[in-house]
mmCIF file of C-alpha atoms in Angstrom:
data_model
loop_
_atom_site.group_PDB
_atom_site.id
_atom_site.type_symbol
_atom_site.label_atom_id
_atom_site.label_comp_id
_atom_site.label_asym_id
_atom_site.label_seq_id
_atom_site.Cartn_x
_atom_site.Cartn_y
_atom_site.Cartn_z
ATOM 1 C CA LEU J 1 186.542 -232.237 -70.309
ATOM 2 C CA LEU J 2 188.539 -230.728 -67.446
ATOM 3 C CA VAL J 3 191.820 -231.752 -69.075
ATOM 4 C CA ALA J 4 190.732 -230.238 -72.394
ATOM 5 C CA VAL J 5 189.797 -226.931 -70.753
ATOM 6 C CA VAL J 6 193.086 -226.758 -68.859
ATOM 7 C CA LEU J 7 195.067 -227.475 -72.038
ATOM 8 C CA LEU J 8 193.164 -224.773 -73.937
ATOM 9 C CA VAL J 9 193.845 -222.196 -71.227
ATOM 10 C CA LEU J 10 197.530 -223.110 -71.119
ATOM 11 C CA ALA J 11 197.773 -222.991 -74.914
ATOM 12 C CA PHE J 12 196.089 -219.591 -75.328
ATOM 13 C CA ARG J 13 197.716 -218.185 -72.140
ATOM 14 C CA SER J 14 195.217 -215.336 -71.687
ATOM 15 C CA SER J 15 191.494 -214.608 -71.882
ATOM 16 C CA ALA J 16 192.180 -212.071 -74.637
ATOM 17 C CA ASN J 17 193.660 -214.792 -76.836
ATOM 18 C CA LEU J 18 190.634 -216.996 -76.100
ATOM 19 C CA ALA J 19 188.231 -214.287 -77.283
ATOM 20 C CA GLY J 20 188.321 -215.551 -80.877
ATOM 21 C CA ALA J 21 187.312 -219.088 -79.995
ATOM 22 C CA TYR J 22 184.792 -217.851 -77.450
ATOM 23 C CA GLY J 23 183.123 -215.435 -79.889
ATOM 24 C CA VAL J 24 182.667 -218.007 -82.651
ATOM 25 C CA ALA J 25 181.371 -220.625 -80.210
ATOM 26 C CA VAL J 26 178.865 -218.357 -78.461
ATOM 27 C CA SER J 27 177.475 -216.811 -81.650
ATOM 28 C CA ALA J 28 177.073 -220.239 -83.257
ATOM 29 C CA VAL J 29 175.347 -221.655 -80.154
ATOM 30 C CA LEU J 30 172.900 -218.733 -80.092
ATOM 31 C CA LEU J 31 171.990 -219.283 -83.751
ATOM 32 C CA ILE J 32 171.619 -223.054 -83.332
ATOM 33 C CA GLY J 33 169.377 -222.535 -80.296
ATOM 34 C CA THR J 34 167.112 -220.196 -82.256
ATOM 35 C CA MET J 35 166.931 -222.675 -85.147
ATOM 36 C CA LEU J 36 166.026 -225.578 -82.841
ATOM 37 C CA LEU J 37 163.313 -223.535 -81.146
ATOM 38 C CA ALA J 38 161.896 -222.570 -84.547
ATOM 39 C CA ILE J 39 161.832 -226.235 -85.633
ATOM 40 C CA ALA J 40 160.015 -227.167 -82.418
ATOM 41 C CA LEU J 41 157.422 -224.436 -82.942
ATOM 42 C CA ILE J 42 156.865 -225.425 -86.572
ATOM 43 C CA GLY J 43 156.171 -228.968 -85.389
ATOM 44 C CA GLN J 44 153.419 -227.684 -83.077
ATOM 45 C CA ARG J 45 150.761 -227.369 -85.757
ATOM 46 C CA GLY J 46 147.784 -225.303 -84.717
ATOM 47 C CA SER J 47 149.559 -224.000 -81.645
ATOM 48 C CA ARG J 48 149.204 -220.329 -80.803
ATOM 49 C CA LEU J 49 152.913 -220.310 -80.015
ATOM 50 C CA GLN J 50 153.675 -220.133 -83.731
ATOM 51 C CA TRP J 51 153.183 -216.377 -83.604
ATOM 52 C CA LEU J 52 156.670 -216.356 -82.059
ATOM 53 C CA LEU J 53 158.230 -217.382 -85.390
ATOM 54 C CA PRO J 54 158.501 -213.815 -86.755
ATOM 55 C CA LEU J 55 160.193 -212.781 -83.512
ATOM 56 C CA LEU J 56 162.618 -215.698 -83.821
ATOM 57 C CA ALA J 57 163.383 -214.599 -87.384
ATOM 58 C CA VAL J 58 164.462 -211.197 -86.037
ATOM 59 C CA PHE J 59 166.710 -212.839 -83.458
ATOM 60 C CA ALA J 60 168.140 -215.137 -86.137
ATOM 61 C CA LEU J 61 169.098 -212.170 -88.330
ATOM 62 C CA LEU J 62 170.905 -210.531 -85.409
ATOM 63 C CA GLU J 63 172.695 -213.769 -84.534
ATOM 64 C CA ILE J 64 173.723 -214.371 -88.142
ATOM 65 C CA ALA J 65 175.237 -210.885 -88.238
ATOM 66 C CA PHE J 66 177.009 -211.599 -84.939
ATOM 67 C CA LEU J 67 178.352 -214.919 -86.285
ATOM 68 C CA VAL J 68 179.549 -213.384 -89.563
ATOM 69 C CA ALA J 69 181.360 -210.658 -87.635
ATOM 70 C CA ASN J 70 183.121 -213.313 -85.528
ATOM 71 C CA LEU J 71 184.237 -215.300 -88.564
ATOM 72 C CA ALA J 72 187.063 -212.799 -88.920
ATOM 73 C CA LYS J 73 188.486 -214.284 -85.702
ATOM 74 C CA ILE J 74 188.822 -217.816 -87.075
ATOM 75 C CA ALA J 75 192.549 -217.427 -87.664
ATOM 76 C CA ASP J 76 192.964 -215.932 -84.174
ATOM 77 C CA GLY J 77 191.577 -218.948 -82.320
ATOM 78 C CA GLY J 78 188.096 -219.366 -83.717
ATOM 79 C CA TRP J 79 189.258 -222.491 -85.542
ATOM 80 C CA VAL J 80 189.406 -224.301 -82.185
ATOM 81 C CA ALA J 81 185.639 -224.107 -81.727
ATOM 82 C CA ILE J 82 185.069 -225.223 -85.321
ATOM 83 C CA VAL J 83 187.412 -228.208 -84.965
ATOM 84 C CA ILE J 84 185.737 -229.324 -81.718
ATOM 85 C CA ALA J 85 182.278 -228.965 -83.253
ATOM 86 C CA ALA J 86 183.346 -230.883 -86.375
ATOM 87 C CA ALA J 87 184.770 -233.710 -84.258
ATOM 88 C CA ALA J 88 181.580 -233.948 -82.184
ATOM 89 C CA PHE J 89 179.459 -233.925 -85.345
ATOM 90 C CA ALA J 90 181.594 -236.648 -86.918
ATOM 91 C CA VAL J 91 181.216 -238.874 -83.856
ATOM 92 C CA MET J 92 177.448 -238.408 -83.543
ATOM 93 C CA SER J 93 176.708 -238.738 -87.253
ATOM 94 C CA THR J 94 178.898 -241.852 -87.449
ATOM 95 C CA TRP J 95 176.991 -243.448 -84.577
ATOM 96 C CA ARG J 96 173.636 -242.543 -86.143
ATOM 97 C CA ARG J 97 174.635 -243.939 -89.527
ATOM 98 C CA GLY J 98 176.125 -247.090 -88.007
ATOM 99 C CA VAL J 99 172.980 -247.835 -85.997
ATOM 100 C CA ALA J 100 170.879 -247.345 -89.135
ATOM 101 C CA VAL J 101 173.046 -249.872 -91.004
ATOM 102 C CA LEU J 102 172.725 -252.417 -88.177
ATOM 103 C CA ARG J 103 168.946 -252.020 -88.148
ATOM 104 C CA ALA J 104 168.866 -252.552 -91.897
ATOM 105 C CA LYS J 105 170.859 -255.769 -91.432
ATOM 106 C CA LYS J 106 168.346 -256.970 -88.830
ATOM 107 C CA GLU J 107 165.499 -256.401 -91.267
ATOM 108 C CA LEU J 108 166.914 -259.307 -93.282
ATOM 109 C CA LEU J 109 166.183 -261.761 -90.442
ATOM 110 C CA PRO J 110 163.140 -264.106 -90.706
ATOM 111 C CA ARG J 111 159.932 -262.084 -90.829
ATOM 112 C CA THR J 112 156.339 -262.262 -92.023
ATOM 113 C CA ALA J 113 153.580 -259.697 -92.356
ATOM 114 C CA ASP J 114 152.113 -260.279 -88.888
ATOM 115 C CA ASP J 115 154.618 -259.662 -86.138
ATOM 116 C CA GLY J 116 157.461 -261.314 -88.016
ATOM 117 C CA MET J 117 156.840 -264.849 -86.648
ATOM 118 C CA SER J 118 157.564 -267.339 -89.425
ATOM 119 C CA LEU J 119 159.702 -270.195 -88.035
ATOM 120 C CA ASP J 120 158.180 -273.597 -87.345
ATOM 121 C CA LEU J 121 158.923 -274.163 -83.655
ATOM 122 C CA ALA J 122 156.613 -277.129 -83.077
ATOM 123 C CA ALA J 123 159.422 -279.706 -83.336
ATOM 124 C CA VAL J 124 161.939 -277.762 -81.219
ATOM 125 C CA ALA J 125 162.787 -279.408 -77.892
ATOM 126 C CA ARG J 126 161.710 -277.540 -74.758
ATOM 127 C CA VAL J 127 163.859 -277.299 -71.651
ATOM 128 C CA PRO J 128 162.668 -276.330 -68.159
ATOM 129 C CA GLY J 129 162.905 -272.724 -67.035
ATOM 130 C CA ALA J 130 162.192 -269.245 -68.299
ATOM 131 C CA ALA J 131 164.175 -267.124 -70.742
ATOM 132 C CA VAL J 132 163.792 -263.506 -71.761
ATOM 133 C CA PHE J 133 165.331 -262.511 -75.083
ATOM 134 C CA LEU J 134 165.967 -258.794 -75.450
ATOM 135 C CA SER J 135 164.848 -257.454 -78.821
ATOM 136 C CA SER J 136 165.319 -253.986 -80.301
ATOM 137 C CA SER J 137 162.381 -254.493 -82.664
ATOM 138 C CA PRO J 138 158.726 -255.146 -81.742
ATOM 139 C CA GLY J 139 158.506 -257.674 -84.603
ATOM 140 C CA GLY J 140 160.487 -260.622 -85.829
ATOM 141 C CA TYR J 141 162.908 -262.752 -83.842
ATOM 142 C CA PRO J 142 165.613 -261.392 -81.518
ATOM 143 C CA THR J 143 169.115 -262.107 -82.754
ATOM 144 C CA SER J 144 170.000 -263.802 -79.469
ATOM 145 C CA PHE J 145 167.031 -266.184 -79.853
ATOM 146 C CA LEU J 146 168.054 -267.172 -83.369
ATOM 147 C CA HIS J 147 171.638 -267.840 -82.284
ATOM 148 C CA ASN J 148 170.518 -269.876 -79.272
ATOM 149 C CA LEU J 149 168.150 -271.891 -81.450
ATOM 150 C CA LYS J 150 170.810 -272.429 -84.119
ATOM 151 C CA HIS J 151 173.545 -273.663 -81.780
ATOM 152 C CA ASN J 152 171.649 -275.264 -78.866
ATOM 153 C CA LYS J 153 168.582 -276.534 -80.780
ATOM 154 C CA VAL J 154 166.282 -275.933 -77.776
ATOM 155 C CA MET J 155 163.741 -273.470 -76.396
ATOM 156 C CA HIS J 156 162.754 -272.751 -72.823
ATOM 157 C CA GLU J 157 159.315 -273.760 -71.599
ATOM 158 C CA LYS J 158 158.585 -270.110 -70.963
ATOM 159 C CA THR J 159 160.070 -267.947 -73.730
ATOM 160 C CA VAL J 160 159.598 -264.184 -73.718
ATOM 161 C CA PHE J 161 160.664 -261.624 -76.333
ATOM 162 C CA MET J 162 161.051 -258.279 -74.591
ATOM 163 C CA THR J 163 161.281 -254.934 -76.370
ATOM 164 C CA VAL J 164 161.944 -251.684 -74.522
ATOM 165 C CA SER J 165 160.324 -248.669 -76.150
ATOM 166 C CA PHE J 166 160.986 -245.059 -75.160
ATOM 167 C CA ASP J 167 157.934 -242.889 -75.720
ATOM 168 C CA ASP J 168 157.994 -239.158 -76.384
ATOM 169 C CA VAL J 169 156.720 -238.321 -72.896
ATOM 170 C CA PRO J 170 158.603 -237.674 -69.620
ATOM 171 C CA ARG J 171 156.965 -240.559 -67.747
ATOM 172 C CA VAL J 172 154.636 -243.437 -68.583
ATOM 173 C CA LEU J 173 151.718 -244.389 -66.337
ATOM 174 C CA PRO J 174 152.068 -247.828 -64.671
ATOM 175 C CA ASP J 175 148.895 -249.109 -66.368
ATOM 176 C CA GLU J 176 150.363 -248.256 -69.784
ATOM 177 C CA ARG J 177 153.908 -249.488 -69.192
ATOM 178 C CA VAL J 178 153.531 -253.171 -70.102
ATOM 179 C CA GLU J 179 151.904 -254.797 -73.132
ATOM 180 C CA LEU J 180 151.588 -258.586 -73.494
ATOM 181 C CA GLN J 181 150.940 -260.598 -76.618
ATOM 182 C CA ARG J 182 150.601 -264.375 -76.289
ATOM 183 C CA ARG J 183 151.087 -266.560 -79.355
ATOM 184 C CA THR J 184 149.960 -270.093 -80.080
ATOM 185 C CA ASP J 185 153.571 -271.336 -80.255
ATOM 186 C CA GLY J 186 154.105 -270.561 -76.578
ATOM 187 C CA ILE J 187 156.113 -267.375 -77.102
ATOM 188 C CA VAL J 188 155.095 -264.257 -75.222
ATOM 189 C CA ARG J 189 155.983 -260.852 -76.630
ATOM 190 C CA LEU J 190 156.481 -258.275 -73.904
ATOM 191 C CA THR J 191 156.655 -254.603 -74.859
ATOM 192 C CA VAL J 192 157.741 -252.208 -72.139
ATOM 193 C CA HIS J 193 157.260 -248.455 -72.385
ATOM 194 C CA PHE J 194 159.395 -245.859 -70.621
ATOM 195 C CA GLY J 195 159.481 -242.085 -70.739
ATOM 196 C CA PHE J 196 162.632 -240.205 -71.637
ATOM 197 C CA ARG J 197 163.118 -239.108 -68.013
ATOM 198 C CA GLU J 198 162.813 -242.610 -66.542
ATOM 199 C CA ASP J 199 165.490 -245.154 -65.736
ATOM 200 C CA PRO J 200 164.528 -248.717 -66.780
ATOM 201 C CA ASP J 201 164.265 -251.234 -63.966
ATOM 202 C CA ILE J 202 163.650 -254.887 -64.846
ATOM 203 C CA ARG J 203 162.227 -255.725 -61.411
ATOM 204 C CA GLN J 204 159.515 -253.107 -61.774
ATOM 205 C CA VAL J 205 158.734 -254.415 -65.263
ATOM 206 C CA LEU J 206 158.342 -258.011 -64.099
ATOM 207 C CA LEU J 207 156.142 -256.895 -61.205
ATOM 208 C CA LEU J 208 153.770 -255.152 -63.613
ATOM 209 C CA ALA J 209 153.879 -258.113 -66.012
ATOM 210 C CA ARG J 210 152.869 -260.426 -63.163
ATOM 211 C CA ARG J 211 149.668 -258.427 -62.739
ATOM 212 C CA LYS J 212 148.835 -259.306 -66.341
ATOM 213 C CA GLY J 213 149.473 -263.011 -65.878
ATOM 214 C CA LEU J 214 153.152 -263.366 -66.804
ATOM 215 C CA GLU J 215 154.967 -264.974 -63.868
ATOM 216 C CA LEU J 216 158.732 -264.470 -64.004
ATOM 217 C CA ASP J 217 161.190 -264.645 -61.109
ATOM 218 C CA VAL J 218 164.113 -262.357 -61.864
ATOM 219 C CA GLU J 219 166.490 -264.644 -59.938
ATOM 220 C CA GLN J 220 165.364 -267.763 -61.823
ATOM 221 C CA THR J 221 165.087 -266.308 -65.328
ATOM 222 C CA SER J 222 167.838 -266.279 -67.931
ATOM 223 C CA PHE J 223 168.198 -263.018 -69.857
ATOM 224 C CA PHE J 224 169.693 -263.362 -73.328
ATOM 225 C CA THR J 225 171.210 -260.308 -74.997
ATOM 226 C CA SER J 226 173.285 -259.859 -78.118
ATOM 227 C CA LYS J 227 176.041 -257.419 -78.947
ATOM 228 C CA PRO J 228 177.085 -257.006 -82.573
ATOM 229 C CA VAL J 229 180.718 -257.208 -83.604
ATOM 230 C CA LEU J 230 181.613 -255.606 -86.908
ATOM 231 C CA VAL J 231 183.521 -257.742 -89.404
ATOM 232 C CA SER J 232 184.926 -255.872 -92.380
ATOM 233 C CA VAL J 233 184.454 -257.815 -95.630
ATOM 234 C CA THR J 234 184.284 -254.983 -98.143
ATOM 235 C CA ARG J 235 187.007 -252.713 -99.390
ATOM 236 C CA ARG J 236 187.471 -249.576 -97.355
ATOM 237 C CA GLY J 237 186.717 -246.362 -99.182
ATOM 238 C CA ALA J 238 187.621 -242.778 -98.498
ATOM 239 C CA PHE J 239 185.520 -242.814 -95.319
ATOM 240 C CA GLY J 240 186.716 -246.155 -93.977
ATOM 241 C CA TRP J 241 187.765 -244.433 -90.757
ATOM 242 C CA ARG J 242 184.067 -244.047 -89.887
ATOM 243 C CA ARG J 243 183.660 -247.826 -89.884
ATOM 244 C CA THR J 244 186.607 -248.148 -87.502
ATOM 245 C CA LEU J 245 185.243 -245.361 -85.297
ATOM 246 C CA PHE J 246 181.794 -246.921 -85.126
ATOM 247 C CA GLY J 247 183.234 -250.334 -84.304
ATOM 248 C CA TRP J 248 185.241 -248.827 -81.448
ATOM 249 C CA MET J 249 182.199 -246.957 -80.085
ATOM 250 C CA LEU J 250 180.045 -250.069 -80.395
ATOM 251 C CA GLN J 251 182.454 -252.200 -78.383
ATOM 252 C CA ASN J 252 182.740 -249.546 -75.670
ATOM 253 C CA SER J 253 179.035 -248.718 -75.457
ATOM 254 C CA PRO J 254 177.163 -249.635 -72.242
ATOM 255 C CA SER J 255 175.677 -253.116 -72.190
ATOM 256 C CA VAL J 256 171.942 -253.672 -72.287
ATOM 257 C CA ALA J 257 172.194 -255.739 -69.116
ATOM 258 C CA GLY J 258 173.651 -252.853 -67.138
ATOM 259 C CA TYR J 259 171.214 -250.355 -68.591
ATOM 260 C CA LEU J 260 168.178 -252.468 -67.618
ATOM 261 C CA ARG J 261 169.719 -253.390 -64.245
ATOM 262 C CA LEU J 262 169.633 -257.095 -64.976
ATOM 263 C CA PRO J 263 171.186 -259.455 -62.401
ATOM 264 C CA PRO J 264 174.753 -260.086 -63.649
ATOM 265 C CA ASN J 265 174.600 -263.793 -62.817
ATOM 266 C CA ARG J 266 171.446 -264.275 -64.909
ATOM 267 C CA VAL J 267 172.669 -262.659 -68.150
ATOM 268 C CA VAL J 268 173.843 -264.587 -71.218
ATOM 269 C CA GLU J 269 175.425 -262.360 -73.860
ATOM 270 C CA LEU J 270 175.762 -263.778 -77.354
ATOM 271 C CA GLY J 271 178.057 -262.110 -79.835
ATOM 272 C CA THR J 272 176.751 -261.346 -83.314
ATOM 273 C CA ARG J 273 179.165 -260.924 -86.201
ATOM 274 C CA VAL J 274 177.822 -258.342 -88.640
ATOM 275 C CA LEU J 275 179.453 -258.250 -92.073
ATOM 276 C CA VAL J 276 179.992 -254.705 -93.357
#
């Protein structure tokens, strides 16, 4: 960001030349802020704050007039703000679309109506120890579990499917953070809730799970994660660059192990090839 700002200043050479880009950017940000606030108020059904909507409409009219007046400066530098905004939008929308496609692919994994558990695991050999398989979905089988079962043909004596859920609250109370579901096949489903202002910590999670009867030693437990790798099998269309962009972002995204503060020497990461 610093390098980009320095290059912009050197390219425009003066604050007067930057006025075009600055005017378009500021007027657009003001209008977007008003629109977001209006959307938030509309979502608060029955709230007395909705009387602010007419006032926001007045502000929006003024900001639209301000933005239209600044559109005349596009050729004089306003295009810079538009190009930067378009690039940011392309990156974010590509990530959103790519994640949606990956989730749709996961929906094709073995599932049933009740919690997605459909495999017959009675004949699978059990090995000593505990394993936690990270799952992005509260139902079905984690991809890492299916790959481990397919290639190694074994399960751990204590097998846990853990899903991390971020609730629409700043912080979650300790009594509401952990949910346990024990199944007859020996698998325990662990759902962990965090607020959007909290940083996940696996040690805290296991401490709370222990209070509910799930004994796991973080230094003696294997944590299985999976990271998808895109494999192109279809013909690229006009927007094939988005597939390449998403694949690059996916490979450079932070790992689940680092995000949950898992011990590095206890993590097993299994690659998943996703055909797109």
